[in-house]
Structure formats: C-alpha cells, structure tokens
Tab-separated table of C-alpha atoms and ligand atoms in Angstrom:
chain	number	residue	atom	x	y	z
I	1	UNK	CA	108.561	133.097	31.533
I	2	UNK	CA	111.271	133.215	34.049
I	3	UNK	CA	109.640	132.564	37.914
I	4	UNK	CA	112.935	132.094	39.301
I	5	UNK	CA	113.852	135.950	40.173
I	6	UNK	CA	110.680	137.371	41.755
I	7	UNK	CA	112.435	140.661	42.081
I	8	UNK	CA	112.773	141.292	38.310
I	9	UNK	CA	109.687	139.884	37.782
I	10	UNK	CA	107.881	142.008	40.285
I	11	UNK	CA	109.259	145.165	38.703
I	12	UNK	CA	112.014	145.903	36.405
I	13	UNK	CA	109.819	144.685	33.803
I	14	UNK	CA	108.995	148.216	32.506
I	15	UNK	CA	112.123	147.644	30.814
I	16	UNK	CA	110.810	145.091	29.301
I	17	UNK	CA	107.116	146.388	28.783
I	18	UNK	CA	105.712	146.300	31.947
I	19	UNK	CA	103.186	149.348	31.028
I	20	UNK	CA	102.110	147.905	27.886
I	21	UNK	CA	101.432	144.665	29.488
I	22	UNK	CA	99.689	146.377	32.080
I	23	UNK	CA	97.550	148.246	29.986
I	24	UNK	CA	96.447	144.903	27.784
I	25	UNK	CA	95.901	142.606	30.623
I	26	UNK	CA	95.677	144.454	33.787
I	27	UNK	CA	94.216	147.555	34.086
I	28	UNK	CA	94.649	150.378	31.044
I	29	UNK	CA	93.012	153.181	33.252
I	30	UNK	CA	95.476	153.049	36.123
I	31	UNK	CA	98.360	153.315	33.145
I	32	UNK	CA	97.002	156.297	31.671
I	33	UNK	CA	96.151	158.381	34.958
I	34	UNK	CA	100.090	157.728	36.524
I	35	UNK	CA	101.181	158.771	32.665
I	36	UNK	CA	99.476	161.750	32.770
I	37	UNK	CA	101.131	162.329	36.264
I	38	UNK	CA	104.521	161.411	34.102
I	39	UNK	CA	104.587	157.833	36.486
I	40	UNK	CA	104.582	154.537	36.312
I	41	UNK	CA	105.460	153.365	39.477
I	42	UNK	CA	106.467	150.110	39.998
I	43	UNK	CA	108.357	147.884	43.222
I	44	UNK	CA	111.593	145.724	42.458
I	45	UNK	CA	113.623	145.731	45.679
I	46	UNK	CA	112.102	146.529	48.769
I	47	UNK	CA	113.632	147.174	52.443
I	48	UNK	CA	112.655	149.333	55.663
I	49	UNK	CA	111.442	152.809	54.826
I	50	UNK	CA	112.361	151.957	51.057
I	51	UNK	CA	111.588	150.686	47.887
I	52	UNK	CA	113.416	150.656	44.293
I	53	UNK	CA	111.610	151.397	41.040
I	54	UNK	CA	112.021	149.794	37.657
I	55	UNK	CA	114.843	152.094	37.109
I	56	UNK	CA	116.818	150.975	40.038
I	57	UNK	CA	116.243	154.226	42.200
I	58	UNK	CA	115.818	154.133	45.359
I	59	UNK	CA	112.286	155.450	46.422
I	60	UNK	CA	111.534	157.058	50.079
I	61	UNK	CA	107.755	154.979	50.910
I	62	UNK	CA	106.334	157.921	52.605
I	63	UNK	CA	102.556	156.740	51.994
I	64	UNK	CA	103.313	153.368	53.384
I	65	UNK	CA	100.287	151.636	51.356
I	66	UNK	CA	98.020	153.417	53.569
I	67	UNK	CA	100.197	151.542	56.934
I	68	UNK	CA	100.050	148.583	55.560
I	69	UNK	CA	104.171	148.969	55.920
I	70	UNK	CA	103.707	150.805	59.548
I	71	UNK	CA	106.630	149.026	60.299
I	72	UNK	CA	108.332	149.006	56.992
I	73	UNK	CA	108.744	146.681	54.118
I	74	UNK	CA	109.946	143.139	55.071
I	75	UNK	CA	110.580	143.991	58.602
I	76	UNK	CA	113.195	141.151	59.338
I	77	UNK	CA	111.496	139.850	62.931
I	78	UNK	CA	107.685	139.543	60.532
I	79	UNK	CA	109.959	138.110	57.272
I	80	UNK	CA	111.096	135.586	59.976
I	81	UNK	CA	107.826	134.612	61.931
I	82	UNK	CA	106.307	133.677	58.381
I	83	UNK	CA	109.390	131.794	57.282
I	84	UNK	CA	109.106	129.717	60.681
I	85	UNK	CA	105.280	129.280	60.232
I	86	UNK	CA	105.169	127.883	56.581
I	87	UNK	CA	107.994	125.434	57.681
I	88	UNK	CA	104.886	124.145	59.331
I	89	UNK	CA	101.135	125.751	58.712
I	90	UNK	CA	99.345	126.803	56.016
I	91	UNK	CA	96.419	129.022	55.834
I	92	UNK	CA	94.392	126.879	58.057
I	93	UNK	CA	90.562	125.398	57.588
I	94	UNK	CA	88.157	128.549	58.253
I	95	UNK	CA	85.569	125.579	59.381
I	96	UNK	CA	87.709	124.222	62.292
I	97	UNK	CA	88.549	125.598	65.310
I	98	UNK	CA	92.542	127.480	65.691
I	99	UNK	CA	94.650	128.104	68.738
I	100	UNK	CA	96.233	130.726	66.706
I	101	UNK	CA	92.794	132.815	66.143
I	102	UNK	CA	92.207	132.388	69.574
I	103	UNK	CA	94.996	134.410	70.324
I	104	UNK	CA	94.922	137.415	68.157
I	105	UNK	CA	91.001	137.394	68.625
I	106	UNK	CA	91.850	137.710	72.619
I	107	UNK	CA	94.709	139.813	72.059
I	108	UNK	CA	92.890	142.445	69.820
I	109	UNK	CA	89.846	142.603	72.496
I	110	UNK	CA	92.543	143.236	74.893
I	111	UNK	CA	94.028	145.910	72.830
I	112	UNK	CA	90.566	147.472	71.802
I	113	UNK	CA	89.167	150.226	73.464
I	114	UNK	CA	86.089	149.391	75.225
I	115	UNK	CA	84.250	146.154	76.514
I	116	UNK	CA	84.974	143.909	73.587
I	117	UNK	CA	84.140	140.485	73.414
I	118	UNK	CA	84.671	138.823	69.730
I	119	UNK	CA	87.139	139.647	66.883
I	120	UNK	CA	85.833	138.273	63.196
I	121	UNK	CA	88.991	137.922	61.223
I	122	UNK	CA	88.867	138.418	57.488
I	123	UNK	CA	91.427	138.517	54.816
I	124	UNK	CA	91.221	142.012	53.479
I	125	UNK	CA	89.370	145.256	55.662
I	126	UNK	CA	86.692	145.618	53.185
I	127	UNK	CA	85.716	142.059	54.237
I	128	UNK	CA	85.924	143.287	57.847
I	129	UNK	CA	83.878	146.401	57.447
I	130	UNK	CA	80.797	143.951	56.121
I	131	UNK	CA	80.826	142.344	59.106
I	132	UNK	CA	80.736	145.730	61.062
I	133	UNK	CA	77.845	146.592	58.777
I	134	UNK	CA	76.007	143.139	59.100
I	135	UNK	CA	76.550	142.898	62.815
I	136	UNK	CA	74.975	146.252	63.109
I	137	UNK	CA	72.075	145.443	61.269
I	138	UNK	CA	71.547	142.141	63.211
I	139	UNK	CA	72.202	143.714	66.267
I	140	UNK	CA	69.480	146.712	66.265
I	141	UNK	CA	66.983	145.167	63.489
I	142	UNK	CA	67.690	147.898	61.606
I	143	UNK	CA	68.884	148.621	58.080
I	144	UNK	CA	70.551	152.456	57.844
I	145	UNK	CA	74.458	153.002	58.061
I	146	UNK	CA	75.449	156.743	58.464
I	147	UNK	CA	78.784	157.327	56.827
I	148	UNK	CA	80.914	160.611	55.968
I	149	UNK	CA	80.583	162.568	52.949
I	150	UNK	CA	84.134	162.175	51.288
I	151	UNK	CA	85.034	158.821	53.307
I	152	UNK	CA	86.114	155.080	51.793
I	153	UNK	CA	85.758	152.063	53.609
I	154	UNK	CA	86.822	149.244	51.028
I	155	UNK	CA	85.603	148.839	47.417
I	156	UNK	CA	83.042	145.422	47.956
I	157	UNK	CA	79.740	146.173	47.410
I	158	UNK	CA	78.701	146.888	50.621
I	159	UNK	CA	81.868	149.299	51.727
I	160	UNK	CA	81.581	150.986	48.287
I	161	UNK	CA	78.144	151.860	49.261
I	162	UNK	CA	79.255	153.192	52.572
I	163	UNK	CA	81.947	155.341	51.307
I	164	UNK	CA	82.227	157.952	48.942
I	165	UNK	CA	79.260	157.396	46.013
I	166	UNK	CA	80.886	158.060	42.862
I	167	UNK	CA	82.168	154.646	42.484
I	168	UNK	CA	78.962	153.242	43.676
I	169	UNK	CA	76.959	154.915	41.323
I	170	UNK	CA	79.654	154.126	38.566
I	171	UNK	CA	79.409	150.352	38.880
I	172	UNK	CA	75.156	151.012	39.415
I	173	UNK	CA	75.519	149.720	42.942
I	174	UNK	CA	74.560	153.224	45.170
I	175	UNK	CA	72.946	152.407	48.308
I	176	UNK	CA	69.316	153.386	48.649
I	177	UNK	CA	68.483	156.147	51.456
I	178	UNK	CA	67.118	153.507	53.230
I	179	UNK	CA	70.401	151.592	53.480
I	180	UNK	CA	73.260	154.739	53.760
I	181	UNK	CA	72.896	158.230	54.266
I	182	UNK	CA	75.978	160.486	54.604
I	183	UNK	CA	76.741	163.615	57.071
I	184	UNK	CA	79.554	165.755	56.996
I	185	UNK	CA	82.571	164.584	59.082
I	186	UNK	CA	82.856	166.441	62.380
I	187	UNK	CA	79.412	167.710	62.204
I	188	UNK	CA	77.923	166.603	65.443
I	189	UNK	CA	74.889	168.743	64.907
I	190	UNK	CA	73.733	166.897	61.489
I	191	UNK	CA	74.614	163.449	62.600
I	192	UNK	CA	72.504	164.818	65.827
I	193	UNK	CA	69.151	165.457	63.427
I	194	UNK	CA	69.246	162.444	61.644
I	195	UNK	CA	69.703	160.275	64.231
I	196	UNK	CA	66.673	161.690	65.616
I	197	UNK	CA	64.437	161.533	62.756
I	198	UNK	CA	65.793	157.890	61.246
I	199	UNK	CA	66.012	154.748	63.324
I	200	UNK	CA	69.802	154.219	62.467
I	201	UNK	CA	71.483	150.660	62.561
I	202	UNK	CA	75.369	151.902	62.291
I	203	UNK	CA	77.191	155.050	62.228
I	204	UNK	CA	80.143	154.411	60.681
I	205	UNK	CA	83.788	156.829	60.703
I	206	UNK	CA	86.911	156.523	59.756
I	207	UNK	CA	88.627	158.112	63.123
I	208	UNK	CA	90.408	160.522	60.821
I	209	UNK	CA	89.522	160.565	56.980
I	210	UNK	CA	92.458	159.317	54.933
I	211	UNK	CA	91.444	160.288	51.887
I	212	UNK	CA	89.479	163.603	52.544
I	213	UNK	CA	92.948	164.162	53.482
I	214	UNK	CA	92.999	163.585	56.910
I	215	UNK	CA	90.788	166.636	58.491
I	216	UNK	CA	91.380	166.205	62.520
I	217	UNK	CA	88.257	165.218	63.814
I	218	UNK	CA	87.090	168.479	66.207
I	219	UNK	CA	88.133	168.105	69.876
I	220	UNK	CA	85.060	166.667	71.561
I	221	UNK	CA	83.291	165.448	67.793
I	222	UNK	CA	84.172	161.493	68.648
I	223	UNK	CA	82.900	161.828	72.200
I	224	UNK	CA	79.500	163.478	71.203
I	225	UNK	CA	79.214	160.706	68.364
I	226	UNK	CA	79.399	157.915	71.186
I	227	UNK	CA	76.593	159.720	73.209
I	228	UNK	CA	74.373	160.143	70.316
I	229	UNK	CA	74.802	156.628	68.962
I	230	UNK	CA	74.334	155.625	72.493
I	231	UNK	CA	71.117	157.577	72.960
I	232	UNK	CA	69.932	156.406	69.412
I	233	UNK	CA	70.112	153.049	69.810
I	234	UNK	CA	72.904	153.159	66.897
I	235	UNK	CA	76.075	150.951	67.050
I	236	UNK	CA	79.060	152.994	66.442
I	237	UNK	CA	82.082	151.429	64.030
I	238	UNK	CA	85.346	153.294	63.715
I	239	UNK	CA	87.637	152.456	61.060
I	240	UNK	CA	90.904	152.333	62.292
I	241	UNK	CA	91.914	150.228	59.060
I	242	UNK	CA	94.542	153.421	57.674
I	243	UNK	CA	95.219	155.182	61.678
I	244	UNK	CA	95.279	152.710	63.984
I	245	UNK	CA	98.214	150.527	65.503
I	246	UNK	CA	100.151	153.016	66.666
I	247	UNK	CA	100.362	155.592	63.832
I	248	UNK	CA	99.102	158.571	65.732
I	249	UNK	CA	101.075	157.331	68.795
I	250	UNK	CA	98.896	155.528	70.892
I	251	UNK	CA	98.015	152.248	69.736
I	252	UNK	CA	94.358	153.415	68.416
I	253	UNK	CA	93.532	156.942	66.967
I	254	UNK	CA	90.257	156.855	68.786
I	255	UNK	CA	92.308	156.983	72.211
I	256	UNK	CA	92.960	160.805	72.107
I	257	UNK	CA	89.327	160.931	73.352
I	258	UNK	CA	89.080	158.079	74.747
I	259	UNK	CA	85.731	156.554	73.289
I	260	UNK	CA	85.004	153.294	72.826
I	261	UNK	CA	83.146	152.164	69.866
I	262	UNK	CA	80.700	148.990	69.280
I	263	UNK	CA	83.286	147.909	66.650
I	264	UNK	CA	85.927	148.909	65.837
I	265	UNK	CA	88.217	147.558	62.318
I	266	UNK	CA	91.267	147.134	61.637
I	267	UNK	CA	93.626	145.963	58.926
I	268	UNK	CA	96.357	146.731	56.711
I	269	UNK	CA	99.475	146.791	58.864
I	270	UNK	CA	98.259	144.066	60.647
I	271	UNK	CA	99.467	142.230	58.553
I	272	UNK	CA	102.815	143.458	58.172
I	273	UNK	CA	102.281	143.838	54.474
I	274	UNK	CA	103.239	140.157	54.058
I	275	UNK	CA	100.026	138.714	55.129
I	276	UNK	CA	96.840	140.030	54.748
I	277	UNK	CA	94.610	139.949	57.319
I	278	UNK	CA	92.064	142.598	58.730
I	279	UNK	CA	89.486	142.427	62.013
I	280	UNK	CA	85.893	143.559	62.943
I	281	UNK	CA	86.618	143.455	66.833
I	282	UNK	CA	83.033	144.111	68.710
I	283	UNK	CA	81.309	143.960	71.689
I	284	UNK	CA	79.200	141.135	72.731
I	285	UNK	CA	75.919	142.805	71.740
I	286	UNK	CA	77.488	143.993	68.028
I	287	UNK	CA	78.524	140.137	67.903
I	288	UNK	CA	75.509	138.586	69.135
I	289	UNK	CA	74.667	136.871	66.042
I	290	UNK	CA	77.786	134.777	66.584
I	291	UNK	CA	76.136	132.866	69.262
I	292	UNK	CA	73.397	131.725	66.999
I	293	UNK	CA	74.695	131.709	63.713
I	294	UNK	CA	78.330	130.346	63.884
I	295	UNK	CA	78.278	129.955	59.949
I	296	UNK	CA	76.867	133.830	59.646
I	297	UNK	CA	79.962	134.948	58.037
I	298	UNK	CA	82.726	132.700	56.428
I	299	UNK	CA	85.682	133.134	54.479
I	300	UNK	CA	87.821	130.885	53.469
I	301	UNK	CA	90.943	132.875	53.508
I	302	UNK	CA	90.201	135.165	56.769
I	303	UNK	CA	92.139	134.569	59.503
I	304	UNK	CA	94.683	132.086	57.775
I	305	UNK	CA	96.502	130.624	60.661
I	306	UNK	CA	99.436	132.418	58.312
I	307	UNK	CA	98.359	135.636	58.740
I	308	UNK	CA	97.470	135.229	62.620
I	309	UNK	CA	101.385	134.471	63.003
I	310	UNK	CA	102.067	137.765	61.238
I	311	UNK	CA	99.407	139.838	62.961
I	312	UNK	CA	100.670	138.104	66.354
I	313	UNK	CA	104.161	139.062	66.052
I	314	UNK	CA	103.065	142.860	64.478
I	315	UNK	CA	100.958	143.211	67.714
I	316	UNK	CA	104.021	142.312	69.874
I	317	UNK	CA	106.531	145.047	67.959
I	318	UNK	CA	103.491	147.283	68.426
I	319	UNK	CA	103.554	146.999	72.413
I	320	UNK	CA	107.157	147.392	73.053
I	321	UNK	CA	107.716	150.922	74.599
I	322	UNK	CA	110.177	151.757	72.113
I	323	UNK	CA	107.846	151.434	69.115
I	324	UNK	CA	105.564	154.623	70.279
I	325	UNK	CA	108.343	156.129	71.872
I	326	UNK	CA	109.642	156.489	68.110
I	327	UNK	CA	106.463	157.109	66.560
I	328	UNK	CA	106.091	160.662	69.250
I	329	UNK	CA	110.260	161.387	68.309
I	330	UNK	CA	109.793	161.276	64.682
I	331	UNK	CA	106.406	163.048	65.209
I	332	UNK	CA	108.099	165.661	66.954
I	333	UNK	CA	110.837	166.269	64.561
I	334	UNK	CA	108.328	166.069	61.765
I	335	UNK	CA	106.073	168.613	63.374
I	336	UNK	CA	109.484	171.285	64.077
I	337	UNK	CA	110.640	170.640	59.908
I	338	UNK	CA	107.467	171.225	58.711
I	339	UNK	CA	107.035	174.281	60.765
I	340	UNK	CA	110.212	175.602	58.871
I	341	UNK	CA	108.800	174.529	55.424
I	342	UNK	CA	105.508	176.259	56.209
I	343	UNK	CA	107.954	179.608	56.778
I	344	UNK	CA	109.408	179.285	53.372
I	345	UNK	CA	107.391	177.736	51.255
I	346	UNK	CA	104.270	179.974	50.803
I	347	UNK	CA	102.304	177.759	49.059
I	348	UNK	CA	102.234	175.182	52.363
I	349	UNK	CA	99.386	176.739	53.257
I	350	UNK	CA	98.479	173.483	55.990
I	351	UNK	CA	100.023	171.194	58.109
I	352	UNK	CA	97.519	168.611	59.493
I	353	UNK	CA	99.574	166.090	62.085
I	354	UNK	CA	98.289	163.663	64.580
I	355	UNK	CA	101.496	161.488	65.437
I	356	UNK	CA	102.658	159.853	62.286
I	357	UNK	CA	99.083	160.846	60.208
I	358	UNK	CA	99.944	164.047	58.292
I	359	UNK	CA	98.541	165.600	55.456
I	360	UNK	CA	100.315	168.960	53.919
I	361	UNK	CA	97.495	171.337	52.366
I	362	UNK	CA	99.008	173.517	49.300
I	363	UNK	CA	97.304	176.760	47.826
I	364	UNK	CA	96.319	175.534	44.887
I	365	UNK	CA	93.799	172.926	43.743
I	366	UNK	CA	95.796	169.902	42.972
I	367	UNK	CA	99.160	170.817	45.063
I	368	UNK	CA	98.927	167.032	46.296
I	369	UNK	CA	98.573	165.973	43.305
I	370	UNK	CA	101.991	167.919	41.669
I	371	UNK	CA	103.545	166.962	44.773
I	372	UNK	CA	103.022	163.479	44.152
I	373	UNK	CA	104.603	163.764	40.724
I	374	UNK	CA	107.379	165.874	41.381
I	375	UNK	CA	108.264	163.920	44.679
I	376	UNK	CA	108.373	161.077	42.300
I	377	UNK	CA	111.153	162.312	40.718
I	378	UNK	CA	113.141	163.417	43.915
I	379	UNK	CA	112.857	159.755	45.260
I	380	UNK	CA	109.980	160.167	47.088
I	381	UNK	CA	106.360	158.377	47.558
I	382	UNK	CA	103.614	159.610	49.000
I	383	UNK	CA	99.863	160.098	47.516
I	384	UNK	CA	97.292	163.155	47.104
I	385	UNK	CA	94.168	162.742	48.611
I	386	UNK	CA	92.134	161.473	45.913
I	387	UNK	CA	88.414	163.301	47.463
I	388	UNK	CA	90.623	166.545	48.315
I	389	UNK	CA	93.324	166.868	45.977
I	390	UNK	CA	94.934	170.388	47.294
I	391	UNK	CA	96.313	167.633	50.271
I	392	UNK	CA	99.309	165.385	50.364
I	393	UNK	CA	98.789	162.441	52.904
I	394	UNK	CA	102.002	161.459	54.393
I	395	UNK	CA	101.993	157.908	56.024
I	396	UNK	CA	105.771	157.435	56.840
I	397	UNK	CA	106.780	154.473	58.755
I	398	UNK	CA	106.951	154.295	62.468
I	399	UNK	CA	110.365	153.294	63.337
I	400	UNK	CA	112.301	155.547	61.310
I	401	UNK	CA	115.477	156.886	62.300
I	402	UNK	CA	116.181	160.307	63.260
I	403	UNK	CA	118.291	160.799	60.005
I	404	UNK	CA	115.867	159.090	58.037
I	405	UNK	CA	113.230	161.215	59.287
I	406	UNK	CA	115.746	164.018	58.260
I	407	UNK	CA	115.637	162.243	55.380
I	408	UNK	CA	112.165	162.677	54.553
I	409	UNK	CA	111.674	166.214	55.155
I	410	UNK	CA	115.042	167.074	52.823
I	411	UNK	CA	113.025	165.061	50.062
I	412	UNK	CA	110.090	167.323	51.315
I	413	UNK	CA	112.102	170.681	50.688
I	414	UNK	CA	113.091	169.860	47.459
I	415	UNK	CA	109.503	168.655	46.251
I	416	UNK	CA	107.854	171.743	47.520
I	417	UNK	CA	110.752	173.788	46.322
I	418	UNK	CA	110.153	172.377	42.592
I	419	UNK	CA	106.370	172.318	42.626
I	420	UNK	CA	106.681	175.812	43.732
I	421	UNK	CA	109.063	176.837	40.773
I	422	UNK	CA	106.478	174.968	37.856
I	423	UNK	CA	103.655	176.749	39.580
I	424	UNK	CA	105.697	179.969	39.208
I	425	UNK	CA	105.993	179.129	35.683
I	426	UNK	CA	102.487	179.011	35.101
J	1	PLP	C1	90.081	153.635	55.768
J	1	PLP	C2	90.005	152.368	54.971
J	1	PLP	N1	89.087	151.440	55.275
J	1	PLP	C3	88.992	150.287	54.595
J	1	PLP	C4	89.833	150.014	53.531
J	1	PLP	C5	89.703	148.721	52.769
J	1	PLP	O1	90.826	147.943	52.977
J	1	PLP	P1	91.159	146.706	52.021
J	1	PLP	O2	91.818	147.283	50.808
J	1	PLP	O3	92.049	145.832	52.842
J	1	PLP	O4	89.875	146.034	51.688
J	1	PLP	C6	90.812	150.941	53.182
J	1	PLP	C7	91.732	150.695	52.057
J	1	PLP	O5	92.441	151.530	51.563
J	1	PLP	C8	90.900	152.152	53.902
J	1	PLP	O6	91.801	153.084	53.594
C-alpha cells in the first residue's frame, strides 16, 4: 500500500474500491444507508469552507462535522500552531503535571459562564460528558440524570444512556429509571414534577438539540431550568459540545439567557478538527471529587499537550472581535436569503436560526433527508436530523465570506428547487 499521498489515500479510493472495502472491513451498514441516499461520501482535499469528494468535486461543508470545522478545515494559523508544537511535544504524560493544561483549563473557566473553578480535559466529548455525569453523582450522592427525549450526548456507555434510547437498548445497555429518566425539551413544567418527586443528581441539555433538529429552547426555559435545579439540589450540565464557541454569536449558546450551569462541555471545534480534545468545565462543588481523588478520572489521551496547543490557539481566533462580528454578518445575510427561499419555495415550511445554528423544516416527512441527497449532488453538505428527519441542520462555518455565504444559499436554491420538482413527481 502506498502511505506516501495521504490525500489519495484518504479518499479517491472509491475509484479504487473504497465502498467495497468499507463494507468488508469497516462498517457495511453505514455503506448501505448513504447508497440508499445514492452517496458515498468521502474527503480527498480539504480547505476553508470546502472539501473535495472522490470524484474531484468540490463540496460546500455546510454541516461542519457538527463545528468541529467552526473555523473551517485546516485553518492555516491551527495547521501552523500544530506544525510548531510537534517540532517539539507530543501528547504529553496524563500522570504529570502540564503548563499547557494549565492554561486552557484557566482559560476555559475564564470563558465559562458562571463561577467555574476546574476544567477535566478529555480526548473526545463523550469522554467529557462522563465526567459531567460522574461529578454529578459524586457531588449530590445521588444517582438520576434527567436528559431530553430526542437528545445525544456521545455514544460511550454512559452518554448513550443519557441520550436518545434506541441505541441503548440496541446494544442492551438502556439505563435503568433509577439512573436516566427523560422529559421533553423546553418543558419546564415536567422537568418541574420530577424534580419534585425524584431526588435528581444531574439534569443534563444540550442548549439547543442538534439532532432533534435544533428546536430553540423557549425564551425563559434555560433560566427556569437553573432555578429548579437550584431548588432541587440538582447540578445542571449543558452541552455546548455542537453550539458553543461562538456559533450562535456569542461565545456560548447558553449566554442569550444568561445562565450559568454547574458544568458545562465542550468539544468538537475545540479542537480545530486537527486535534481532538473536549472539556467538562465545572464549578468547585461539581469538581469536588478532584480534591480527593486526583486519579478519579484518567485518560491517557485527554488533554494531549497537542491538542491544548490547538484548543489554545482556537480559543484565541475565537476572542478576536472580528470572529463574532462575522458569525452576526453571515447570520444576518443568512436569515434575509432564507426569508426569500421561504417565499418561493412552499415546501420550506421552517426556518429555525440562532446565529450560525440553523435548521430548515420541509413539509414533508423526510425533506432533510432528500435535501441531504440532492444537495449532494449540487455540491453541497449538510445532514438531516437523524431524531426529526423533516429538518435539515445547517452548521456552516463562522468566518465565511459574504460571497461565500452567497454561496451557500445559491446551493440552497437549487437543492430546494430540485427536491421540490422529485416531490412534484411523486
Ligand atoms: C451534542 C453532542 N454532545 C456530545 C457529542 C459526543 O462527541 P464525541 O463524538 O466527541 O464523543 C456529540 C457528537 O456528535 C454531540 O453532537
């Protein structure tokens, strides 16, 4: 096998087999759903708002791997940071002590809303939502997590659980109703009755459900959460792992209401999408167990001194003015094209936009699915929402252009303007 282009490698292969190989040795499932769609998607070049397929096209990333590329692919100041790092570090020894944990731990306390105290870095946010679930536990002595129907929080045993249950109970690994329970999201009055019939360890939320499709929490929901969970003894985790860093145009979704949670995670375009690395960041009662148990929760890969470079210089992009500045331009100019698709394109029956997190609802019961498919073939990425499938969830990068943001929403037209014309078919 040749390992000296990486490029090729990575993805032109389906030219040479790629889906057959994938199918025998990687994962025949995945193969056959995207075929069904008419896809098998694959990366070979990559670059900004961009990547190529196997076929040499040039793809518009509009789902962004969930902001893992919130600030493209191979943004050139994070490609260089690593390059200067591995001239000199490697991932670190999780045992010892690191000046360069030290400073994204401080650095994401200082970021977080709140009066936080510790950040537990981890290599993946799965990783980091166990902690947020094991900190809780320690913290209150008690065992429940309240989740929301139709949410996912990672797909390790313990996030599975806390998420959506069809892959738990798939892989036999449910939680019991001693360990999760699930309310609707936004419904303060059923979170309200539980919490005062169970005694609840954690209530855990992603601050707006990517892949329910991104339903707005109601105005006021997040604040009345706090005061229950308050009341109740219960910690509060928000996962900010797919909204947060700037996407909705502050630096955390939760910062439209202002409400500080007991921990709060992070992840995926922390690390640039060139080094993972994800964060529980908590208070000083969530994290209490790290005073007496500095060995509580290890990981051999989290917080590589690697990925703290990365995360470091991501953090620093994320704070210059002009960063959010873009993210409410492109916003803007999002929110005015859409308007005009909604006008002629019937079947747009929903625009749901906070900053850069959109989701497009269609009139019919897997439009974000077809527009997945057909915006495949117009050069365009973005995924359905897998627990709501009329949805689209768009996830476009933060610094784009205006003409790239132009950009998008001509690739937009043209997807809703062929779905529309095979659903006329029908
Ligand atoms: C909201 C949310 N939380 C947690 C996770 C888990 O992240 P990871 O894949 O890094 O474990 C994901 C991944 O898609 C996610 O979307």
């Amino acid at each position: 096998m040749d390992l000296d282009n990486w490029v090729d490698l990575a993805g032109s292969a389906p030219l040479n087999g790629i889906v057959e190989l994938t199918r025998r040795f990687v994962n025949p499932d995945k193969v056959d759903v995207f075929a069904a769609a008419g896809l098998a998607p694959v990366m070979t070049a990559r670059e900004g708002p961009y990547f190529w397929d196997g076929a040499g096209r040039r793809i518009f990333d509009a789902h962004s791997n969930g902001g893992t590329y919130n600030l493209g692919h191979r943004h050139p100041e994070l490609v260089a940071s690593l390059r200067d790092a591995l001239s000199v570090l490697d991932i670190g020894n999780h045992h010892f002590l690191s000046g360069l944990r030290v400073r994204l731990a401080q650095e994401l306390v200082e970021l977080c809303p709140g009066d936080m105290q510790y950040s537990v870095l981890t290599a993946t946010a799965a990783d980091a939502i166990e902690v947020a679930i094991k900190s809780a536990r320690r913290a209150t002595g008690r065992r429940l997590v309240v989740s929301a129907v139709d949410s996912y929080h990672g797909s390790t045993l313990g996030s599975m659980a806390a998420g959506d249950t069809r892959n738990a109970e798939y892989f036999h690994s449910q939680a019991s109703r001693d360990d999760v329970l699930q309310v609707p999201f936004g419904d303060a009055g059923a979170l309200a009755d539980l919490l005062a019939q169970r005694p609840v360890a954690a209530v855990l939320l992603e601050t707006i459900p990517a892949t329910a499709g991104f339903p707005l929490p109601p105005e006021g929901y997040l604040r009345t959460v706090r005061e229950l969970c308050s009341q109740h003894g219960a910690l509060l985790v928000l996962d900010e792992v797919q909204v947060g860093l700037g996407r909705t145009g502050s630096m955390w979704a939760v910062d439209f209401e202002q409400v500080a949670p007991d921990v709060l995670v992070t992840g995926k375009g922390l690390g640039g999408g060139l080094y993972p690395v994800a964060a529980a960041v908590m208070t000083a009662h969530a994290g209490g167990w790290l005073r007496d148990n500095g060995w509580g929760h290890g990981s051999t890969a989290g917080g590589s001194e690697l990925g703290c470079v990365v995360a470091l210089k991501v953090l620093e992009i994320m704070q210059r003015p002009e960063t959010l500045n873009n993210v409410h331009r492109s916003a803007e100019q999002l929110r005015e094209g859409l308007a005009k698709l909604q006008a002629e394109y019937p079947l747009l029956v929903d625009v749901r936009q906070r900053g850069l997190v959109l989701a497009l609802g269609l009139n019919h019961e897997a439009g974000g699915r077809l527009m997945t498919a057909h915006g495949f073939a117009h050069g365009l990425w973005a995924m359905f929402a897998a627990y709501d499938p009329r949805y689209l969830q768009l996830k476009p990068g933060l610094l784009l252009t205006e003409a790239q943001t132009q950009e998008l929403l001509a690739l937009l037209a043209a997807t809703l303007e062929s779905v529309s014309k095979e659903l006329a078919r029908c």
